[in-house]
Amino acid sequence: MRVLVTGGAGYIGSHTLVELMGQGHEVCVVDSYANGSPEALARVQTLSNGTLEAHEADIRDTDRLTTIARAFAPEAVVHFAGLKAVGESQRQPVEYYDVNITGTLSLLRAMEAAGCPRVIFSSSATVYGEPVYLPYDEAHPTAPTSVYGQTKRMAEQILTDWAAARPEAAVMLLRYFNPVGAHPSGRIGEDPQGVPDNLMPYLAQVATGQRPYLQIWGDDYPTPDGTGIRDYIHVVDLARAHVAALDRAAAVTGAEVYNIGTGRGSSVREMLDAFSRAVGRDLPAQVMPRRPGDIAEMQADATKAATQLRWKAELDVGDMVASIWTWQSANPKGYRT
Ligand code: NAD
Ligand code: UD1
C-alpha cells in the first residue's frame, strides 16, 4: 500500500517505517522535526530496501499537507505526529489541543482532498485513567486524567465520527501501553530531549553515567515489591501492530479500537534488575516519594488484537533491555552524536 506517515521521524514512527518498508509498503513521511530528526530517517533508509520520501511540514498546515497528500495519493495514513508529554500538557494545554486536535482535523481534511479512506491512529492506554478493573480491556470506561489524555480521547472521537460519516472509511485506534526498546541493530531508538520523564530512557542514561542514579517513585504501592507495575511493550512489536492494523483496515470499514500491549506487567524493580543484567552491573537507584498522578498498576487485555488483528507481542523484557543498551551504548547522545 501507499502509506503516508505523519510523525515518521519520531521514536515509534521510525521503527514502524522499517517494518512497513520491510513488508513492501511505499511510505511518505510528513514531520515538522519538532521532536524527531532527519537523521532518524536517514538511518531508517539504511535499514530498509525501498525509498523513503520525506517532507518537513507541520500537520496543521492544511494546504501544504493537502498538496503532499494529493501528490503521493496514499491508500492509508499512519498518524503518529503529536505532542506526548503528560506534565507538559498540563502547563501548555492550548499547544497540546492545537497540535493533537487541530492537527488531526487538518489531516482529515487533507485525506478527504486526496481521497484517502484509511487511518491508523496512535492512541494511548492513558485514555482509561484510574483502573475500575484490570487488566484494561477496550470496553473499560475512558476517563483521562491529563490534558494529553483528553487530546487522545477527543481525537479518537473525531476519527470515529469521521468513519461513521463515510461508508468507505476504516479507522484503527491503537491504544499503546508502555513502549520501550529499540531496533536490534542499535541504529534507531528513543532519543528524548532534556531529562527523560519515562523509566526506561532515564535508566538508559543512568547506565551511561549521564545520570547518577534512578529515582524509584515510591515502593509502598500494593504490588508484590511495592513499586509500580506497567505493561512494557517492545517498540518493534508495536511497530508490527501497525502493519497488522493496516491489513485489517484494507479489509473492513468503520472504527475499531485495540489495546496494544503484552498482557504482562513488570515492576520498576524488575525493570531495574533486568537492565542491570543487560549492562553487567548493578545500576544505582534510590527510593523517593510517589510521583503525583501515578497509579499502582496497569496491564492490557490484548486478546482483541490477537483475534482480530492476528497480532501478538513476541519480544520479552530481556529483548527490550538488551536493545535499549545496544542503542544507548552506541549512541549515548542519541542522534546528536
Ligand atoms: P515522538 O515525539 O518521538 O514522535 C512524534 C513525531 O511527530 C516527532 O517526529 C515530531 O517531530 C512530530 N511532530 C510533532 N508535532 C508535529 C506537527 N505539528 N507536525 C508534524 N510533525 C509533528 O513520539 P513517539 O513516542 O514516537 O509517539 C508517537 C505517537 O504515539 C504520539 O502521537 C504519541 O502521543 C503516541 N503515543 C506514544 C507513547 C509513548 O510512550 N511513546 C505512548 C502512547 C501513545
Ligand atoms: C507515562 C504517561 C503515559 C505515557 C507513558 C509512555 C503519565 C501519567 N503517563 O506512563 O501517558 O503513555 O508514560 O511510556 O505520565 N518511574 C520511576 N522513576 C522514573 C520514571 C518512572 O520509578 O524516573 C516509574 C513510575 O512511577 C511508573 C513506571 O516507572 O511506575 C513507569 O513510568 P513511566 O515510564 O513514566 O510511564 P507511565 O507513568 O506508566
CSV table of C-alpha atoms and ligand atoms in Angstrom, one decimal:
chain,number,residue,atom,x,y,z
A,1,MET,CA,0.0,0.0,0.0
A,2,ARG,CA,1.0,3.6,-0.3
A,3,VAL,CA,1.2,4.9,3.3
A,4,LEU,CA,1.5,8.5,4.4
A,5,VAL,CA,3.2,8.5,7.8
A,6,THR,CA,2.8,11.7,10.0
A,7,GLY,CA,5.5,11.9,12.7
A,8,GLY,CA,7.6,9.2,11.0
A,9,ALA,CA,10.9,10.8,12.2
A,10,GLY,CA,9.9,10.2,15.8
A,11,TYR,CA,10.6,7.2,18.1
A,12,ILE,CA,7.7,4.9,17.2
A,13,GLY,CA,7.3,6.2,13.7
A,14,SER,CA,10.9,5.4,12.7
A,15,HIS,CA,10.6,1.8,13.9
A,16,THR,CA,7.2,1.5,12.1
A,17,LEU,CA,8.8,2.7,8.9
A,18,VAL,CA,11.3,-0.1,9.0
A,19,GLU,CA,8.5,-2.7,9.4
A,20,LEU,CA,6.3,-1.1,6.7
A,21,MET,CA,9.1,-0.9,4.2
A,22,GLY,CA,10.1,-4.5,5.1
A,23,GLN,CA,6.7,-5.6,4.1
A,24,GLY,CA,6.9,-3.7,0.7
A,25,HIS,CA,4.7,-0.7,1.6
A,26,GLU,CA,5.6,2.6,-0.1
A,27,VAL,CA,6.0,5.3,2.5
A,28,CYS,CA,5.9,9.1,2.6
A,29,VAL,CA,6.8,10.9,5.8
A,30,VAL,CA,5.5,14.3,7.0
A,31,ASP,CA,7.3,15.6,10.0
A,32,SER,CA,8.0,19.0,11.4
A,33,TYR,CA,11.1,17.7,13.3
A,34,ALA,CA,9.7,19.3,16.4
A,35,ASN,CA,10.7,16.2,18.3
A,36,GLY,CA,12.1,13.9,15.6
A,37,SER,CA,15.2,14.1,13.4
A,38,PRO,CA,16.1,13.8,9.7
A,39,GLU,CA,19.0,11.6,10.9
A,40,ALA,CA,16.5,9.0,12.2
A,41,LEU,CA,15.0,8.9,8.6
A,42,ALA,CA,18.5,8.5,7.1
A,43,ARG,CA,19.1,5.6,9.4
A,44,VAL,CA,15.8,4.0,8.6
A,45,GLN,CA,16.8,4.2,4.9
A,46,THR,CA,20.0,2.2,5.7
A,47,LEU,CA,17.9,-0.5,7.4
A,48,SER,CA,15.4,-0.9,4.7
A,49,ASN,CA,15.1,-1.5,1.0
A,50,GLY,CA,12.8,0.8,-0.9
A,51,THR,CA,12.8,4.5,-1.0
A,52,LEU,CA,11.6,6.9,1.7
A,53,GLU,CA,10.1,10.1,0.6
A,54,ALA,CA,10.1,12.8,3.4
A,55,HIS,CA,8.6,16.3,3.8
A,56,GLU,CA,9.4,18.8,6.5
A,57,ALA,CA,5.9,20.2,7.3
A,58,ASP,CA,3.6,20.9,10.2
A,59,ILE,CA,0.4,18.8,10.0
A,60,ARG,CA,-1.6,21.9,11.0
A,61,ASP,CA,-0.6,23.5,7.6
A,62,THR,CA,-3.6,22.0,5.8
A,63,ASP,CA,-2.7,23.5,2.4
A,64,ARG,CA,0.8,22.1,2.5
A,65,LEU,CA,-0.4,18.7,3.8
A,66,THR,CA,-3.1,18.6,1.1
A,67,THR,CA,-0.6,19.3,-1.6
A,68,ILE,CA,1.7,16.5,-0.3
A,69,ALA,CA,-1.2,14.1,0.1
A,70,ARG,CA,-2.6,14.8,-3.4
A,71,ALA,CA,0.8,14.2,-5.0
A,72,PHE,CA,1.5,11.0,-3.1
A,73,ALA,CA,-2.1,9.7,-3.3
A,74,PRO,CA,-1.9,7.5,-0.1
A,75,GLU,CA,-4.2,4.5,0.3
A,76,ALA,CA,-3.7,4.8,4.1
A,77,VAL,CA,-2.3,7.1,6.7
A,78,VAL,CA,-0.5,6.2,9.9
A,79,HIS,CA,-0.9,9.2,12.2
A,80,PHE,CA,1.9,9.5,14.9
A,81,ALA,CA,2.5,13.3,14.8
A,82,GLY,CA,1.6,14.9,18.1
A,83,LEU,CA,2.8,16.0,21.4
A,84,LYS,CA,3.1,13.4,24.2
A,85,ALA,CA,4.4,14.6,27.5
A,86,VAL,CA,1.8,14.4,30.2
A,87,GLY,CA,3.4,17.0,32.6
A,88,GLU,CA,4.0,19.5,29.8
A,89,SER,CA,0.4,19.1,28.6
A,90,GLN,CA,-0.8,20.4,32.0
A,91,ARG,CA,1.3,23.5,31.6
A,92,GLN,CA,0.6,24.1,27.9
A,93,PRO,CA,-2.9,22.9,27.2
A,94,VAL,CA,-3.5,25.2,24.2
A,95,GLU,CA,-0.4,23.9,22.4
A,96,TYR,CA,-1.5,20.3,23.1
A,97,TYR,CA,-5.1,20.8,21.9
A,98,ASP,CA,-3.8,22.7,18.9
A,99,VAL,CA,-1.2,20.1,17.7
A,100,ASN,CA,-3.2,17.0,18.7
A,101,ILE,CA,-6.7,18.1,17.8
A,102,THR,CA,-6.3,20.8,15.1
A,103,GLY,CA,-3.5,18.7,13.6
A,104,THR,CA,-5.9,15.6,13.4
A,105,LEU,CA,-8.7,17.7,11.8
A,106,SER,CA,-6.2,19.2,9.4
A,107,LEU,CA,-5.0,15.7,8.5
A,108,LEU,CA,-8.6,14.5,7.9
A,109,ARG,CA,-9.2,17.5,5.5
A,110,ALA,CA,-6.1,16.6,3.6
A,111,MET,CA,-7.1,12.9,3.4
A,112,GLU,CA,-10.6,13.9,2.1
A,113,ALA,CA,-9.0,16.1,-0.5
A,114,ALA,CA,-6.7,13.2,-1.6
A,115,GLY,CA,-9.5,10.6,-1.4
A,116,CYS,CA,-7.7,8.5,1.3
A,117,PRO,CA,-10.2,6.4,3.4
A,118,ARG,CA,-8.0,4.7,6.0
A,119,VAL,CA,-6.1,5.9,9.1
A,120,ILE,CA,-4.3,4.1,11.9
A,121,PHE,CA,-4.1,6.4,15.0
A,122,SER,CA,-1.6,6.4,17.9
A,123,SER,CA,-3.7,6.5,21.0
A,124,SER,CA,-2.7,5.6,24.5
A,125,ALA,CA,-3.8,3.5,27.4
A,126,THR,CA,-3.8,6.8,29.3
A,127,VAL,CA,-7.3,7.3,27.9
A,128,TYR,CA,-8.6,4.8,30.5
A,129,GLY,CA,-7.5,6.8,33.6
A,130,GLU,CA,-7.8,5.2,37.0
A,131,PRO,CA,-8.5,1.5,36.6
A,132,VAL,CA,-12.0,0.4,37.5
A,133,TYR,CA,-10.8,-3.2,36.9
A,134,LEU,CA,-7.6,-4.8,35.5
A,135,PRO,CA,-6.4,-5.7,33.0
A,136,TYR,CA,-8.0,-3.0,31.0
A,137,ASP,CA,-10.0,-4.3,28.0
A,138,GLU,CA,-11.3,-2.0,25.3
A,139,ALA,CA,-14.7,-1.7,27.0
A,140,HIS,CA,-13.1,-0.2,30.1
A,141,PRO,CA,-14.6,3.3,30.7
A,142,THR,CA,-12.4,6.1,29.5
A,143,ALA,CA,-11.6,8.9,32.0
A,144,PRO,CA,-8.3,10.5,31.2
A,145,THR,CA,-6.6,12.5,34.0
A,146,SER,CA,-4.4,14.8,31.9
A,147,VAL,CA,-4.7,17.2,29.0
A,148,TYR,CA,-2.6,14.8,27.0
A,149,GLY,CA,-5.1,12.0,27.7
A,150,GLN,CA,-8.0,14.2,26.9
A,151,THR,CA,-6.5,15.1,23.5
A,152,LYS,CA,-6.1,11.4,22.7
A,153,ARG,CA,-9.7,10.6,23.7
A,154,MET,CA,-11.1,13.6,21.7
A,155,ALA,CA,-9.0,12.6,18.6
A,156,GLU,CA,-10.4,9.0,18.9
A,157,GLN,CA,-13.9,10.5,19.0
A,158,ILE,CA,-13.3,12.8,16.0
A,159,LEU,CA,-11.9,9.8,14.0
A,160,THR,CA,-14.8,7.6,15.0
A,161,ASP,CA,-17.3,10.3,13.9
A,162,TRP,CA,-15.4,10.7,10.6
A,163,ALA,CA,-15.6,7.0,9.9
A,164,ALA,CA,-19.4,6.9,10.7
A,165,ALA,CA,-20.0,9.6,8.1
A,166,ARG,CA,-18.1,7.8,5.3
A,167,PRO,CA,-19.1,4.3,4.3
A,168,GLU,CA,-15.7,3.6,2.7
A,169,ALA,CA,-13.6,4.7,5.7
A,170,ALA,CA,-11.6,2.5,8.1
A,171,VAL,CA,-10.1,3.8,11.3
A,172,MET,CA,-7.9,1.8,13.6
A,173,LEU,CA,-7.4,3.3,17.1
A,174,LEU,CA,-4.4,1.7,18.7
A,175,ARG,CA,-4.1,2.3,22.5
A,176,TYR,CA,-0.4,1.7,23.2
A,177,PHE,CA,0.7,0.6,26.7
A,178,ASN,CA,4.3,1.5,27.6
A,179,PRO,CA,6.5,1.4,24.5
A,180,VAL,CA,10.2,0.8,25.2
A,181,GLY,CA,13.2,-0.7,23.5
A,182,ALA,CA,15.0,0.0,20.2
A,183,HIS,CA,15.7,-1.7,16.9
A,184,PRO,CA,18.0,-4.6,17.5
A,185,SER,CA,20.6,-3.0,15.1
A,186,GLY,CA,21.1,-0.2,17.6
A,187,ARG,CA,20.8,2.3,14.7
A,188,ILE,CA,17.4,3.8,15.8
A,189,GLY,CA,15.9,4.2,19.2
A,190,GLU,CA,14.3,6.6,21.7
A,191,ASP,CA,16.1,10.0,21.8
A,192,PRO,CA,14.4,12.1,24.5
A,193,GLN,CA,15.2,15.8,24.7
A,194,GLY,CA,16.3,17.0,28.2
A,195,VAL,CA,15.7,15.0,31.3
A,196,PRO,CA,13.6,11.9,30.5
A,197,ASP,CA,10.3,11.5,32.4
A,198,ASN,CA,9.9,7.9,31.5
A,199,LEU,CA,11.5,5.0,33.3
A,200,MET,CA,13.5,3.2,30.6
A,201,PRO,CA,15.1,6.3,28.8
A,202,TYR,CA,16.1,7.6,32.3
A,203,LEU,CA,17.6,4.2,33.3
A,204,ALA,CA,19.5,4.1,30.0
A,205,GLN,CA,21.1,7.5,30.9
A,206,VAL,CA,22.0,6.1,34.4
A,207,ALA,CA,23.7,3.2,32.6
A,208,THR,CA,25.9,5.5,30.5
A,209,GLY,CA,26.7,7.7,33.5
A,210,GLN,CA,24.7,10.7,32.3
A,211,ARG,CA,22.5,10.5,35.5
A,212,PRO,CA,23.9,9.4,38.9
A,213,TYR,CA,21.0,7.1,39.9
A,214,LEU,CA,17.5,6.1,39.2
A,215,GLN,CA,14.8,7.7,41.4
A,216,ILE,CA,12.2,5.0,42.1
A,217,TRP,CA,9.0,6.9,42.5
A,218,GLY,CA,7.6,5.0,45.5
A,219,ASP,CA,8.0,1.5,46.9
A,220,ASP,CA,4.8,1.4,49.0
A,221,TYR,CA,2.3,0.5,46.3
A,222,PRO,CA,0.1,-2.5,46.8
A,223,THR,CA,2.2,-4.6,44.4
A,224,PRO,CA,4.5,-7.6,45.3
A,225,ASP,CA,7.7,-5.5,45.6
A,226,GLY,CA,5.9,-2.2,46.3
A,227,THR,CA,6.9,-0.5,43.0
A,228,GLY,CA,4.7,0.4,40.1
A,229,ILE,CA,3.7,-2.2,37.6
A,230,ARG,CA,3.3,-1.4,33.8
A,231,ASP,CA,2.8,-3.4,30.6
A,232,TYR,CA,6.0,-2.6,28.7
A,233,ILE,CA,5.9,-3.4,25.0
A,234,HIS,CA,8.9,-3.6,22.7
A,235,VAL,CA,8.7,-0.9,20.1
A,236,VAL,CA,9.4,-3.4,17.3
A,237,ASP,CA,6.3,-5.4,18.4
A,238,LEU,CA,4.4,-2.2,18.5
A,239,ALA,CA,5.6,-1.3,15.0
A,240,ARG,CA,4.4,-4.6,13.7
A,241,ALA,CA,1.0,-4.0,15.2
A,242,HIS,CA,0.7,-1.1,12.8
A,243,VAL,CA,1.4,-3.3,9.8
A,244,ALA,CA,-1.3,-5.7,11.1
A,245,ALA,CA,-3.8,-2.8,11.6
A,246,LEU,CA,-3.1,-1.7,8.1
A,247,ASP,CA,-4.0,-5.1,6.7
A,248,ARG,CA,-7.2,-5.0,8.8
A,249,ALA,CA,-8.0,-1.5,7.6
A,250,ALA,CA,-7.8,-2.7,4.0
A,251,ALA,CA,-10.4,-5.4,4.7
A,252,VAL,CA,-13.0,-3.7,6.9
A,253,THR,CA,-14.8,-0.4,7.3
A,254,GLY,CA,-15.7,1.6,10.4
A,255,ALA,CA,-13.8,2.5,13.5
A,256,GLU,CA,-12.2,-0.2,15.7
A,257,VAL,CA,-10.2,0.2,18.9
A,258,TYR,CA,-7.4,-2.1,20.0
A,259,ASN,CA,-5.2,-2.4,23.1
A,260,ILE,CA,-1.6,-2.9,22.1
A,261,GLY,CA,0.3,-4.4,25.0
A,262,THR,CA,1.7,-7.7,26.1
A,263,GLY,CA,-0.8,-8.5,28.8
A,264,ARG,CA,2.1,-8.9,31.3
A,265,GLY,CA,3.1,-6.5,33.9
A,266,SER,CA,6.6,-5.7,35.2
A,267,SER,CA,7.5,-3.6,38.3
A,268,VAL,CA,10.1,-0.8,38.4
A,269,ARG,CA,12.4,-3.1,40.4
A,270,GLU,CA,12.1,-5.9,37.8
A,271,MET,CA,12.9,-3.5,35.0
A,272,LEU,CA,15.9,-2.1,37.0
A,273,ASP,CA,17.2,-5.7,37.7
A,274,ALA,CA,16.7,-6.7,34.0
A,275,PHE,CA,18.6,-3.6,32.8
A,276,SER,CA,21.4,-4.2,35.4
A,277,ARG,CA,21.8,-7.7,34.0
A,278,ALA,CA,22.0,-6.4,30.4
A,279,VAL,CA,24.6,-3.9,31.4
A,280,GLY,CA,26.5,-6.3,33.6
A,281,ARG,CA,26.5,-4.4,36.9
A,282,ASP,CA,24.0,-3.2,39.5
A,283,LEU,CA,22.7,0.2,38.4
A,284,PRO,CA,22.3,2.6,41.3
A,285,ALA,CA,18.8,3.6,42.5
A,286,GLN,CA,17.2,5.4,45.3
A,287,VAL,CA,13.6,5.2,46.6
A,288,MET,CA,11.8,8.5,46.6
A,289,PRO,CA,8.2,9.5,47.4
A,290,ARG,CA,5.5,8.6,44.9
A,291,ARG,CA,5.2,10.7,41.8
A,292,PRO,CA,1.8,12.6,41.9
A,293,GLY,CA,-0.7,11.2,39.4
A,294,ASP,CA,0.9,7.7,39.2
A,295,ILE,CA,-1.2,4.6,39.5
A,296,ALA,CA,0.0,1.4,41.2
A,297,GLU,CA,-0.5,-1.0,38.3
A,298,MET,CA,-1.8,-1.3,34.8
A,299,GLN,CA,-1.8,-4.0,32.1
A,300,ALA,CA,-3.5,-4.6,28.8
A,301,ASP,CA,-6.0,-7.3,28.0
A,302,ALA,CA,-4.7,-7.7,24.4
A,303,THR,CA,-6.9,-10.6,23.3
A,304,LYS,CA,-8.9,-8.5,20.8
A,305,ALA,CA,-5.7,-7.6,18.9
A,306,ALA,CA,-4.7,-11.3,18.9
A,307,THR,CA,-8.1,-12.4,17.5
A,308,GLN,CA,-9.0,-9.6,15.1
A,309,LEU,CA,-5.6,-8.2,14.0
A,310,ARG,CA,-3.8,-11.6,14.4
A,311,TRP,CA,-1.1,-9.7,16.2
A,312,LYS,CA,0.7,-10.7,19.4
A,313,ALA,CA,3.7,-9.3,21.2
A,314,GLU,CA,6.6,-11.7,20.7
A,315,LEU,CA,9.5,-10.0,22.4
A,316,ASP,CA,10.1,-10.0,26.2
A,317,VAL,CA,11.7,-7.8,28.8
A,318,GLY,CA,15.1,-9.3,28.1
A,319,ASP,CA,14.8,-8.2,24.4
A,320,MET,CA,13.6,-4.8,25.5
A,321,VAL,CA,16.6,-4.0,27.8
A,322,ALA,CA,19.2,-5.6,25.5
A,323,SER,CA,18.0,-3.5,22.6
A,324,ILE,CA,18.0,-0.3,24.7
A,325,TRP,CA,21.5,-1.0,25.8
A,326,THR,CA,22.7,-1.7,22.3
A,327,TRP,CA,21.2,1.6,21.1
A,328,GLN,CA,22.3,3.7,24.1
A,329,SER,CA,25.8,2.5,24.3
A,330,ALA,CA,26.4,3.1,20.6
A,331,ASN,CA,24.5,6.5,20.7
A,332,PRO,CA,24.9,8.0,24.2
A,333,LYS,CA,23.7,11.3,22.9
A,334,GLY,CA,21.1,9.9,20.6
A,335,TYR,CA,21.0,11.3,17.1
A,336,ARG,CA,23.2,14.3,18.2
A,337,THR,CA,26.4,12.3,18.1
B,1,NAD,P1,7.9,11.3,19.1
B,1,NAD,O1,7.8,12.7,19.7
B,1,NAD,O2,9.2,10.6,19.1
B,1,NAD,O3,7.3,11.4,17.6
B,1,NAD,C1,6.3,12.3,17.2
B,1,NAD,C2,6.8,12.9,15.9
B,1,NAD,O4,5.8,13.8,15.5
B,1,NAD,C3,8.1,13.6,16.0
B,1,NAD,O5,9.0,13.2,15.0
B,1,NAD,C4,7.7,15.1,15.9
B,1,NAD,O6,8.7,15.9,15.2
B,1,NAD,C5,6.5,15.0,15.0
B,1,NAD,N1,5.6,16.1,15.2
B,1,NAD,C6,5.2,16.7,16.4
B,1,NAD,N2,4.3,17.7,16.1
B,1,NAD,C7,4.2,17.8,14.8
B,1,NAD,C8,3.4,18.7,13.9
B,1,NAD,N3,2.7,19.6,14.4
B,1,NAD,N4,3.5,18.4,12.6
B,1,NAD,C9,4.3,17.4,12.1
B,1,NAD,N5,5.0,16.6,12.9
B,1,NAD,C10,5.0,16.8,14.2
B,1,NAD,O7,6.8,10.4,19.9
B,1,NAD,P2,6.5,8.9,19.8
B,1,NAD,O8,6.9,8.3,21.1
B,1,NAD,O9,7.1,8.3,18.6
B,1,NAD,O10,4.9,8.9,19.8
B,1,NAD,C11,4.2,8.8,18.5
B,1,NAD,C12,2.8,8.9,18.8
B,1,NAD,O11,2.4,7.8,19.7
B,1,NAD,C13,2.3,10.2,19.5
B,1,NAD,O12,1.1,10.6,18.9
B,1,NAD,C14,2.1,9.8,20.9
B,1,NAD,O13,1.2,10.6,21.6
B,1,NAD,C15,1.7,8.4,20.8
B,1,NAD,N6,2.0,7.5,22.0
B,1,NAD,C16,3.3,7.5,22.4
B,1,NAD,C17,3.6,6.7,23.6
B,1,NAD,C18,5.0,6.6,24.1
B,1,NAD,O14,5.2,6.2,25.2
B,1,NAD,N7,6.0,7.0,23.3
B,1,NAD,C19,2.6,6.0,24.2
B,1,NAD,C20,1.2,6.1,23.8
B,1,NAD,C21,1.0,6.9,22.6
B,2,UD1,C1,3.6,7.7,31.2
B,2,UD1,C2,2.4,8.5,30.8
B,2,UD1,C3,1.6,7.8,29.7
B,2,UD1,C4,2.6,7.5,28.5
B,2,UD1,C5,3.7,6.7,29.0
B,2,UD1,C6,4.7,6.4,27.9
B,2,UD1,C7,1.7,9.5,32.9
B,2,UD1,C8,0.7,9.6,34.0
B,2,UD1,N1,1.5,8.7,31.9
B,2,UD1,O1,3.1,6.5,31.7
B,2,UD1,O2,0.6,8.7,29.2
B,2,UD1,O3,1.8,6.8,27.5
B,2,UD1,O4,4.4,7.4,30.1
B,2,UD1,O5,5.5,5.3,28.2
B,2,UD1,O6,2.7,10.2,32.9
B,2,UD1,N2,9.3,5.6,37.3
B,2,UD1,C9,10.3,5.7,38.3
B,2,UD1,N3,11.4,6.5,38.0
B,2,UD1,C10,11.5,7.3,36.9
B,2,UD1,C11,10.4,7.2,35.9
B,2,UD1,C12,9.4,6.3,36.2
B,2,UD1,O7,10.3,5.0,39.3
B,2,UD1,O8,12.4,8.1,36.8
B,2,UD1,C13,8.2,4.6,37.5
B,2,UD1,C14,6.8,5.3,37.5
B,2,UD1,O9,6.5,5.6,38.8
B,2,UD1,C15,6.0,4.1,37.0
B,2,UD1,C16,6.9,3.4,36.0
B,2,UD1,O10,8.2,3.8,36.4
B,2,UD1,O11,5.6,3.2,38.0
B,2,UD1,C17,6.7,3.8,34.5
B,2,UD1,O12,6.7,5.2,34.4
B,2,UD1,P1,6.8,6.0,33.0
B,2,UD1,O13,7.8,5.3,32.2
B,2,UD1,O14,6.9,7.4,33.3
B,2,UD1,O15,5.4,5.6,32.4
B,2,UD1,P2,3.9,5.8,32.9
B,2,UD1,O16,3.9,6.6,34.1
B,2,UD1,O17,3.2,4.4,33.0
